[in-house]
Tab-separated table of C-alpha atoms and ligand atoms in Angstrom:
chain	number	residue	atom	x	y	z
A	1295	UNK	CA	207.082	242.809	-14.678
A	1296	UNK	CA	208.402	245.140	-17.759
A	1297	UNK	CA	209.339	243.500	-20.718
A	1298	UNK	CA	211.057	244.744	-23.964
A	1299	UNK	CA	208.451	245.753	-26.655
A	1300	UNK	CA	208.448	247.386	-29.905
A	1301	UNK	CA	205.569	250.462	-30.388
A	1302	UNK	CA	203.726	251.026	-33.130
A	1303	UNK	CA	202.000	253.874	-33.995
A	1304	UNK	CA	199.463	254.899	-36.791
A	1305	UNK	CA	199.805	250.876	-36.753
A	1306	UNK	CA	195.996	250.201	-38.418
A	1307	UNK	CA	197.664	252.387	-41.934
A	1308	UNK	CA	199.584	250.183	-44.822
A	1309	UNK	CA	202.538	250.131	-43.794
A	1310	UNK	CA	201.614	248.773	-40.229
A	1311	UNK	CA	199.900	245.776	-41.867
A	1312	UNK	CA	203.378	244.961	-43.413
A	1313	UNK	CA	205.195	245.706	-40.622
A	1314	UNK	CA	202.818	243.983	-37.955
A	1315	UNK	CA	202.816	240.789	-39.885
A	1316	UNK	CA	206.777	240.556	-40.065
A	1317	UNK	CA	207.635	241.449	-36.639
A	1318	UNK	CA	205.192	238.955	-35.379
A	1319	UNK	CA	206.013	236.373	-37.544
A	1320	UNK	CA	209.561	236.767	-36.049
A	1321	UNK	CA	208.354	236.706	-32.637
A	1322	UNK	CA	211.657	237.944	-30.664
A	1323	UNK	CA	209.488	241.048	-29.207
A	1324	UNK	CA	206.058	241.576	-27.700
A	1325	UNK	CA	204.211	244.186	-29.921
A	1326	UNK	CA	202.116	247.270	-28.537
A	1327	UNK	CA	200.189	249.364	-31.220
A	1328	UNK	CA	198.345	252.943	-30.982
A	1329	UNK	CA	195.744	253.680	-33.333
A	1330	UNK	CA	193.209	255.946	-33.484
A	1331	UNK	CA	190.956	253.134	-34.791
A	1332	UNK	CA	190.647	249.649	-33.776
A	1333	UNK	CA	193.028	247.691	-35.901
A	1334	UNK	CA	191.264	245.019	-38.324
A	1335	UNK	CA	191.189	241.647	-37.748
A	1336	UNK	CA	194.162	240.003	-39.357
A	1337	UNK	CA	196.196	242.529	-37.880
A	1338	UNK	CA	194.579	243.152	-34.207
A	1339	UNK	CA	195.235	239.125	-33.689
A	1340	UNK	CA	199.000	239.398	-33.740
A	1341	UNK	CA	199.680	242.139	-31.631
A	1342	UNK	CA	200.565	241.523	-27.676
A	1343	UNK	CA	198.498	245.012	-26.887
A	1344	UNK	CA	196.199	246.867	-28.924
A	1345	UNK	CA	195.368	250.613	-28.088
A	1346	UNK	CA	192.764	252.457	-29.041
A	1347	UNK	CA	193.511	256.333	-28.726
A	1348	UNK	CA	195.604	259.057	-29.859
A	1349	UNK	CA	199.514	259.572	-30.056
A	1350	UNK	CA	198.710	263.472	-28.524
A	1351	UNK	CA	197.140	262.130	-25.494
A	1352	UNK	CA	200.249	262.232	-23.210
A	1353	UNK	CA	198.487	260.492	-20.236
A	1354	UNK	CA	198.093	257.420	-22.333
A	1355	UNK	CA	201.828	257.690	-23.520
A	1356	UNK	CA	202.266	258.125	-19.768
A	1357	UNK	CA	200.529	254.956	-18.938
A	1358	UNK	CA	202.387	252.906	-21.398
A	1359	UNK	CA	205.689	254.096	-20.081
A	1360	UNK	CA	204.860	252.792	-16.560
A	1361	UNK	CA	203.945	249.303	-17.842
A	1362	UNK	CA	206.437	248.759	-20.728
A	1363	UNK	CA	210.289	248.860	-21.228
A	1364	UNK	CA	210.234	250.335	-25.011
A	1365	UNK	CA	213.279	250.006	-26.895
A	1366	UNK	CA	212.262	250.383	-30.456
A	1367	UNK	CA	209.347	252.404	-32.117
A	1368	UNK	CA	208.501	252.610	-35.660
A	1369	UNK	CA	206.213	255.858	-35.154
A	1370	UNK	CA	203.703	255.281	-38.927
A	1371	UNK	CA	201.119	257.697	-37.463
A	1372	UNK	CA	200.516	260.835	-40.155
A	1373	UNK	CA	198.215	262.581	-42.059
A	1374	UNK	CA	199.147	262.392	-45.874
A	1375	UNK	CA	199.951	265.066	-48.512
A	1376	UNK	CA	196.581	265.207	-50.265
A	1377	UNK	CA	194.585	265.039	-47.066
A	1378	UNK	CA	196.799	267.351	-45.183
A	1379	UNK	CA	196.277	270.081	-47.972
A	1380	UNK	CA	192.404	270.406	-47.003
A	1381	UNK	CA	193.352	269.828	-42.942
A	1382	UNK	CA	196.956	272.009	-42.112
A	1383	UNK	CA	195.613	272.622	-38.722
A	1384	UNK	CA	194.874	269.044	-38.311
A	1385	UNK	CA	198.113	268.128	-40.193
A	1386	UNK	CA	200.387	269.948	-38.080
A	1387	UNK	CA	199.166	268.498	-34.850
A	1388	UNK	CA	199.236	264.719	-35.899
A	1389	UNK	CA	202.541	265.148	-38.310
A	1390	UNK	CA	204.479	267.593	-35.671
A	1391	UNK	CA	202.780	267.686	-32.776
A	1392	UNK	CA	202.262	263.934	-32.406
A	1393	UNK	CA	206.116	263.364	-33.512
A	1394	UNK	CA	207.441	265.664	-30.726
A	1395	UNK	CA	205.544	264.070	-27.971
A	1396	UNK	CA	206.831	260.759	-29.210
A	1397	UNK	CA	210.494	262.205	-29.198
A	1398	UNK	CA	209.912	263.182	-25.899
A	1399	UNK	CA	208.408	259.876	-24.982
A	1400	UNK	CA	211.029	257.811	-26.468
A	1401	UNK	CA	213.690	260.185	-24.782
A	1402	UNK	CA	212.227	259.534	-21.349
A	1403	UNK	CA	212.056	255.402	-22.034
A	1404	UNK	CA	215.616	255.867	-22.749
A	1405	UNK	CA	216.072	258.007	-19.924
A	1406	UNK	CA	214.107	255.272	-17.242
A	1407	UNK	CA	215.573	252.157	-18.703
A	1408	UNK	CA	219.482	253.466	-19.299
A	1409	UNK	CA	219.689	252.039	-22.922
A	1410	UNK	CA	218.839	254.109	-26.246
A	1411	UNK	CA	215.224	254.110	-27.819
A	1412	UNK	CA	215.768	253.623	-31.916
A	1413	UNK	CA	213.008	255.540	-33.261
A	1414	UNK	CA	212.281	254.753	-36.490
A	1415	UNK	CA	210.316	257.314	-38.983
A	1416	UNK	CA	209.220	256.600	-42.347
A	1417	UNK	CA	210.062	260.491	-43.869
A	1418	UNK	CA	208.763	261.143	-47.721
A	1419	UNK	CA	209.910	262.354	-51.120
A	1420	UNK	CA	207.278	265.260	-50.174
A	1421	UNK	CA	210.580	266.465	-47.840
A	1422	UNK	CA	211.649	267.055	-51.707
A	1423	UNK	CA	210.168	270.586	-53.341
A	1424	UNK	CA	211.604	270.955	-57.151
A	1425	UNK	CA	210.278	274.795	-58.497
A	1426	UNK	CA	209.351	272.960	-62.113
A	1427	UNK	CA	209.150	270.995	-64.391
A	1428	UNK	CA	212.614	271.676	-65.943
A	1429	UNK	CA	214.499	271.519	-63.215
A	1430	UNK	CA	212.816	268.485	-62.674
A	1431	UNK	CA	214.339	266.888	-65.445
A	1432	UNK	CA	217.424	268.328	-64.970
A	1433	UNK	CA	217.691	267.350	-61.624
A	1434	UNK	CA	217.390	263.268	-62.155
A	1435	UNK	CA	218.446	261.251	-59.268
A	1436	UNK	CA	218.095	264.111	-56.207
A	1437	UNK	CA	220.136	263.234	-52.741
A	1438	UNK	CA	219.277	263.739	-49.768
A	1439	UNK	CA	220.605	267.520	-49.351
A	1440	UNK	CA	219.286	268.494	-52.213
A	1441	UNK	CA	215.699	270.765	-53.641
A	1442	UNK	CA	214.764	270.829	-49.286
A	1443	UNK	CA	212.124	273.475	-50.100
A	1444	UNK	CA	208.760	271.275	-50.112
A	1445	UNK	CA	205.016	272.741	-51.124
A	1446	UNK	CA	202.645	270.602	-48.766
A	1447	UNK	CA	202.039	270.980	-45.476
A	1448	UNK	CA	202.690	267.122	-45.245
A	1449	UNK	CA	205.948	267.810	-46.997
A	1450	UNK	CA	206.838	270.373	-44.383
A	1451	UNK	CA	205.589	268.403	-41.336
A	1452	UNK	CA	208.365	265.812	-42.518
A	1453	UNK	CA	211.416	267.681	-43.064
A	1454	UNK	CA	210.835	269.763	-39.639
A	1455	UNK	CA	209.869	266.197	-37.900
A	1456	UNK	CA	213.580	264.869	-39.430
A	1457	UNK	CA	215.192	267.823	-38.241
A	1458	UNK	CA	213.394	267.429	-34.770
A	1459	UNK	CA	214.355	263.672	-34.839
A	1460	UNK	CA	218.086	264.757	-35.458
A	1461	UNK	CA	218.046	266.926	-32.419
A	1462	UNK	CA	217.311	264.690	-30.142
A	1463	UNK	CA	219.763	262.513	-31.649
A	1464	UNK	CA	222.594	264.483	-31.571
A	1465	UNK	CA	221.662	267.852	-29.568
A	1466	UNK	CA	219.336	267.818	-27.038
A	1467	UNK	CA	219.724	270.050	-23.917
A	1468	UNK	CA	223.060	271.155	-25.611
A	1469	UNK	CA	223.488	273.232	-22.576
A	1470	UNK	CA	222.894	271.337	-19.892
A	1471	UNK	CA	225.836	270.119	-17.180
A	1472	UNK	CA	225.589	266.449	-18.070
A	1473	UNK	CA	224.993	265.166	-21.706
A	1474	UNK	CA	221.446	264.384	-22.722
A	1475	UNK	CA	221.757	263.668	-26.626
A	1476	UNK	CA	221.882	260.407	-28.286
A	1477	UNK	CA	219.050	258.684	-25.705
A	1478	UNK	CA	217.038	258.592	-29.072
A	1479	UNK	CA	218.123	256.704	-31.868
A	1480	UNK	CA	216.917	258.981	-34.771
A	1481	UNK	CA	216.851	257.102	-37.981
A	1482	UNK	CA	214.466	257.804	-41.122
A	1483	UNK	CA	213.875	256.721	-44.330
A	1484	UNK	CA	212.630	258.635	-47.047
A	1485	UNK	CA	210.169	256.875	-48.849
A	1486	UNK	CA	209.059	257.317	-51.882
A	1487	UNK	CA	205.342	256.216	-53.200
A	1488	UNK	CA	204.757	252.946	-51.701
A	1489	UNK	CA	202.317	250.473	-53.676
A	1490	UNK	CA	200.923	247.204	-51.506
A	1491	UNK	CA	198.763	244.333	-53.216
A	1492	UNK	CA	197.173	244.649	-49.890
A	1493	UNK	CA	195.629	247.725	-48.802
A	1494	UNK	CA	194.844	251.314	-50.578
A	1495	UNK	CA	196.605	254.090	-49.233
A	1496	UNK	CA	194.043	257.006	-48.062
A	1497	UNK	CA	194.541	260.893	-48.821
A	1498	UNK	CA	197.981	260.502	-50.595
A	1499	UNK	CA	198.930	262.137	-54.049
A	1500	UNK	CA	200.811	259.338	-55.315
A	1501	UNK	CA	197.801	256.965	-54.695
A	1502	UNK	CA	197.570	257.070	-58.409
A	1503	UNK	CA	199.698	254.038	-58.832
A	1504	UNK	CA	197.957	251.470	-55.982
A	1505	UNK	CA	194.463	253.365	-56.889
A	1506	UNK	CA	195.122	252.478	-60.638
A	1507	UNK	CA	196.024	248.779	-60.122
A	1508	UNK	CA	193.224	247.872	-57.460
A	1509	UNK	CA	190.572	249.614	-59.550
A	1510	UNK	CA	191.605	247.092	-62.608
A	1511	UNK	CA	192.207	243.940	-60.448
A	1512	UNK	CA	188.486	244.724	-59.193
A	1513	UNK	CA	186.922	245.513	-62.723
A	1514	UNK	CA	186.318	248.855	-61.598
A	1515	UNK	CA	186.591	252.205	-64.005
A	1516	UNK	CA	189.346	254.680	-63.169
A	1517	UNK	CA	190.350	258.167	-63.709
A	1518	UNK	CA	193.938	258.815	-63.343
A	1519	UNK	CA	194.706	262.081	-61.439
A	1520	UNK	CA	198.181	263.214	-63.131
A	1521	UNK	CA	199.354	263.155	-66.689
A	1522	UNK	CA	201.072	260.181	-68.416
A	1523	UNK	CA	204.205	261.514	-68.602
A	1524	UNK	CA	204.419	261.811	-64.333
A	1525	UNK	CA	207.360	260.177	-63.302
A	1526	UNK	CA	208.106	259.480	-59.603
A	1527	UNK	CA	209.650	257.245	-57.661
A	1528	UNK	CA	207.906	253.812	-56.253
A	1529	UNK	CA	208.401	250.672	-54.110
A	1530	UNK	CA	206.743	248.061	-53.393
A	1531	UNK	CA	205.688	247.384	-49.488
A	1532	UNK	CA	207.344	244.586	-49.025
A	1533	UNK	CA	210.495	246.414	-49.846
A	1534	UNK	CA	209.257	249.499	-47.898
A	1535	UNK	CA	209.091	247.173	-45.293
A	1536	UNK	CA	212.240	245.370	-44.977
A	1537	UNK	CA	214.249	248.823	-45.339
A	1538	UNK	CA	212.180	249.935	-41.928
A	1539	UNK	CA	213.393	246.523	-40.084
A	1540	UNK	CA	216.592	246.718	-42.169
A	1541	UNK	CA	217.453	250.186	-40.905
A	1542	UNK	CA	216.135	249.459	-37.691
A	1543	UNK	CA	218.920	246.213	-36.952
A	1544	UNK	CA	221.683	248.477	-38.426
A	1545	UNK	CA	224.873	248.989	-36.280
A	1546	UNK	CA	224.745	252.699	-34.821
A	1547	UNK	CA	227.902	253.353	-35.869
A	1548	UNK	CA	227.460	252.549	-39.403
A	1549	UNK	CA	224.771	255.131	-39.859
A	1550	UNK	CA	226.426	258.327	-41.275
A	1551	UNK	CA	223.240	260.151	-41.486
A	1552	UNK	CA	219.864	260.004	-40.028
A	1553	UNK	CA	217.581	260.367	-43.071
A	1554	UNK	CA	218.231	258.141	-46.024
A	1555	UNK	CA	217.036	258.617	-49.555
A	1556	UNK	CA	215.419	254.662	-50.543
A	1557	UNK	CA	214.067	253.777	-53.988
A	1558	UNK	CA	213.342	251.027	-56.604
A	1559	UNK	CA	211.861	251.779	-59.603
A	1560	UNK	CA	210.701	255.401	-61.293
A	1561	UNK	CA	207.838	254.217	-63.947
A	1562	UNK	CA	205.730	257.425	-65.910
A	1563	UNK	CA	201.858	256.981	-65.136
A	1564	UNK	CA	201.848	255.810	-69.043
A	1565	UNK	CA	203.945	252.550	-68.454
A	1566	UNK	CA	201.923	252.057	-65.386
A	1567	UNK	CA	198.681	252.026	-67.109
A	1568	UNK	CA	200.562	250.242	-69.929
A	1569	UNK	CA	201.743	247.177	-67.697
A	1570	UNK	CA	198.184	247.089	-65.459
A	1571	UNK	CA	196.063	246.765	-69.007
A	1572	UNK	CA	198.301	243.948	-69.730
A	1573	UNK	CA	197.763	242.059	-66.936
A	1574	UNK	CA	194.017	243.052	-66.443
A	1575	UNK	CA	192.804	243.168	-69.925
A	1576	UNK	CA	189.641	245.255	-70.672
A	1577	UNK	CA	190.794	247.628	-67.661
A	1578	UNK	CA	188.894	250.963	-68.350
A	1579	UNK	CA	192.007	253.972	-67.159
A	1580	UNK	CA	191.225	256.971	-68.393
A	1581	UNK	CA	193.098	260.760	-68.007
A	1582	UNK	CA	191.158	262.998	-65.678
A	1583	UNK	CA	194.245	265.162	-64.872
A	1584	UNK	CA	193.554	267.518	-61.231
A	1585	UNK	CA	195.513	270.264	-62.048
A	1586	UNK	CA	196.417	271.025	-58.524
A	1587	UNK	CA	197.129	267.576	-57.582
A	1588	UNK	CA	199.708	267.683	-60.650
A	1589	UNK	CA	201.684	270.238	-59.105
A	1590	UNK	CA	202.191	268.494	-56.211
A	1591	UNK	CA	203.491	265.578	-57.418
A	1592	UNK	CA	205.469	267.387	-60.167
A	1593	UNK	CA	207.515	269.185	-56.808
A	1594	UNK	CA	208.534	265.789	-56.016
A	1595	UNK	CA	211.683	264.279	-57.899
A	1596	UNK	CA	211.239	261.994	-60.641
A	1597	UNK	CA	214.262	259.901	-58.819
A	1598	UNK	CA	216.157	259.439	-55.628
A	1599	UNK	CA	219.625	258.549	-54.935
A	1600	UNK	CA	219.784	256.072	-52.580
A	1601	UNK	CA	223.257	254.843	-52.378
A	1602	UNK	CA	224.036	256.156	-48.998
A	1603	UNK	CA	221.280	253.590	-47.916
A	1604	UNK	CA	223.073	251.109	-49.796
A	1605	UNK	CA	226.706	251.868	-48.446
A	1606	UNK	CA	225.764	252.447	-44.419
A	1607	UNK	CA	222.884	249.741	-43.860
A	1608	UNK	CA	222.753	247.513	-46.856
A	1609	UNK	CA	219.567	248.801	-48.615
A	1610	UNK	CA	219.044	246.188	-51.185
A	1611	UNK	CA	215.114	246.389	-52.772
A	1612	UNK	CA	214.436	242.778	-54.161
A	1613	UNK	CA	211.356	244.192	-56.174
A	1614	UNK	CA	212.641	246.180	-59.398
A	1615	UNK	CA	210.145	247.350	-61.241
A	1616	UNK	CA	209.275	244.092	-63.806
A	1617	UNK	CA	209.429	241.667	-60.201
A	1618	UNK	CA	207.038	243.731	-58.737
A	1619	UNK	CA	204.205	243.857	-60.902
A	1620	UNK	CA	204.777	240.430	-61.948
A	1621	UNK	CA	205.779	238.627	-58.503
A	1622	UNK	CA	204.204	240.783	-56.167
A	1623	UNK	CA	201.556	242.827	-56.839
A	1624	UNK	CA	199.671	241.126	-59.998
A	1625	UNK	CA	199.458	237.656	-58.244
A	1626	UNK	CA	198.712	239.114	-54.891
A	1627	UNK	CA	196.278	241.260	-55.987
A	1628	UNK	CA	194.678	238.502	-58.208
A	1629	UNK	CA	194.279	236.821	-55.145
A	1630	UNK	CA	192.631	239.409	-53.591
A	1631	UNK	CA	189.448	240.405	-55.317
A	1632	UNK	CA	189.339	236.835	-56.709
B	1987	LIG	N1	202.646	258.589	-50.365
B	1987	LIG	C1	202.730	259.837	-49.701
B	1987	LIG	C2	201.699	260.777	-50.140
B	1987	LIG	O1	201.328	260.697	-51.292
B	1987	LIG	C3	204.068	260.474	-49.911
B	1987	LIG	O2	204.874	260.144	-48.845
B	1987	LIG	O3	201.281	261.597	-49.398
């Protein structure tokens, strides 16, 4: 018997841990999760099916479509910036390669079981590529048509991987007799740097900000990659997480585009270090500025504007940037390593 379930992929990274523990705690859907590694316990015990493999291997995807009726998929699996900078080959098969053979999955669900797939991809501000500093500033609050020319691989990988996603959304098989579009429910969120009391993040350049505050919750030293003035955009995962289920339960016809810009607070490295020394007191953050990881992260825009997010599906961040240290991540964390 075939039942409805929700997929996960790259479900074992930090934003799966968020997600897992919210869908199950629900409980309206079964849950099916690919990793390439076996998830960790508090995770692997909530899930209705764990797999074990890789999102390129199309005879698993195969197998999974003869056993399950999937009608939503949050697809997490991806190699980040930093790490994709020393692996493109690698990079582009995961980030692309793996994305199209999901499309094509989740077009073929849609196809077997006569109702649309929502797919569900968490895009990046690396989609975003300012040419310096100046414009930078100038720039503010960038939306979502704006400064498309990114510098990383990753950053590329994401902005083709929307465009893909919108294709199969809106144009696939264009020229075929009968209408084949709009099987796939493309909808993506750009996020920007996401910081859980949780888990690290791994091979990101805006790891900075979670590296910073776990390395003075543990008592550890740390040297901050970019310069104190580095501003960003952040959210906390919580947040990250509800605008992923948010977007997800939206009405189709609401949506008025298929990437959204989603943000919550912009702090500077300095006001990060500033507010984790006041909670951790005695916290040893130094400057040890990687030139070429500054550049990256000085492509990205210092701020997003996110009110299209607002307007079609009711993005609303509970965190600002004073709840989240001091509601969410401080206590959490505290917790934690105590
Ligand atoms: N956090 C990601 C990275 O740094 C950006 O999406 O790669």
């Amino acid at each position: 018997m075939r039942k409805p379930v929700v997929l996960i992929t790259g479900a074992g990274g930090e934003i799966g841990h968020g997600l897992i523990d919210r869908l199950a705690g629900r409980g309206d859907r079964a849950i099916v999760t690919i990793d390439i590694s076996r998830l960790d316990e508090t995770i692997a015990k909530k899930v209705d099916r764990e797999v074990t493999g890789s999102i390129l291997d199309r005879a698993l995807l195969e197998r999974l479509m003869a056993e399950y009726e999937i009608d939503l998929i949050f697809h997490l699996a991806a190699l980040l910036s930093t790490r994709s900078e020393f692996t493109p080959m690698a990079a582009h098969q995961v980030n692309v390669e793996g994305t199209m053979s999901l499309l094509e999955f989740a077009q073929h669900e849609a196809e077997s079981h006569g109702r649309p797939v929502v797919f569900i991809y968490p895009s990046s501000i690396a989609a975003y590529g300012l040419p310096d500093l100046e414009t930078k500033q100038r720039a503010g609050r960038v939306s979502e048509d704006q400064y498309l020319h990114p510098t990383t691989m990753y950053g590329c990988n994401k902005l083709y991987c929307e465009l893909l996603g919108t294709y199969y959304a809106r144009h696939y098989k264009q020229l075929a007799a009968e209408a084949h579009s709009g099987r796939v429910d493309f909808r993506a969120v750009r996020f920007p740097g996401l910081i859980s009391a949780l888990t690290l993040p791994a091979g990101g350049t805006s790891d900075y900000a979670p590296e910073m505050i776990h390395a003075a919750a543990r008592g550890e030293r740390y040297g901050c990659f970019v310069r104190p003035d580095t501003q960003i955009p952040f959210m906390a995962m919580t947040d990250g997480v509800d605008a992923l289920l948010t977007l997800a339960a939206a009405p189709r016809e609401r949506l008025q585009r298929t990437a959204y810009n989603v943000g919550a607070f912009n702090p500077t490295a300095q006001e990060i270090r500033d507010v984790v020394v006041e909670a951790f007191p005695g916290a040893e953050i130094a400057w040890a500025v990687d030139r070429k990881r500054q550049g990256i992260v000085d492509s990205w825009p210092a701020d997003v504007d996110d009110s299209a997010a607002r307007r079609d599906w009711g993005f609303a961040p509970r965190y600002d940037w004073q709840r989240a240290f001091s509601e969410y991540l401080i206590p959490t964390i505290r917790q934690r390593y105590a």
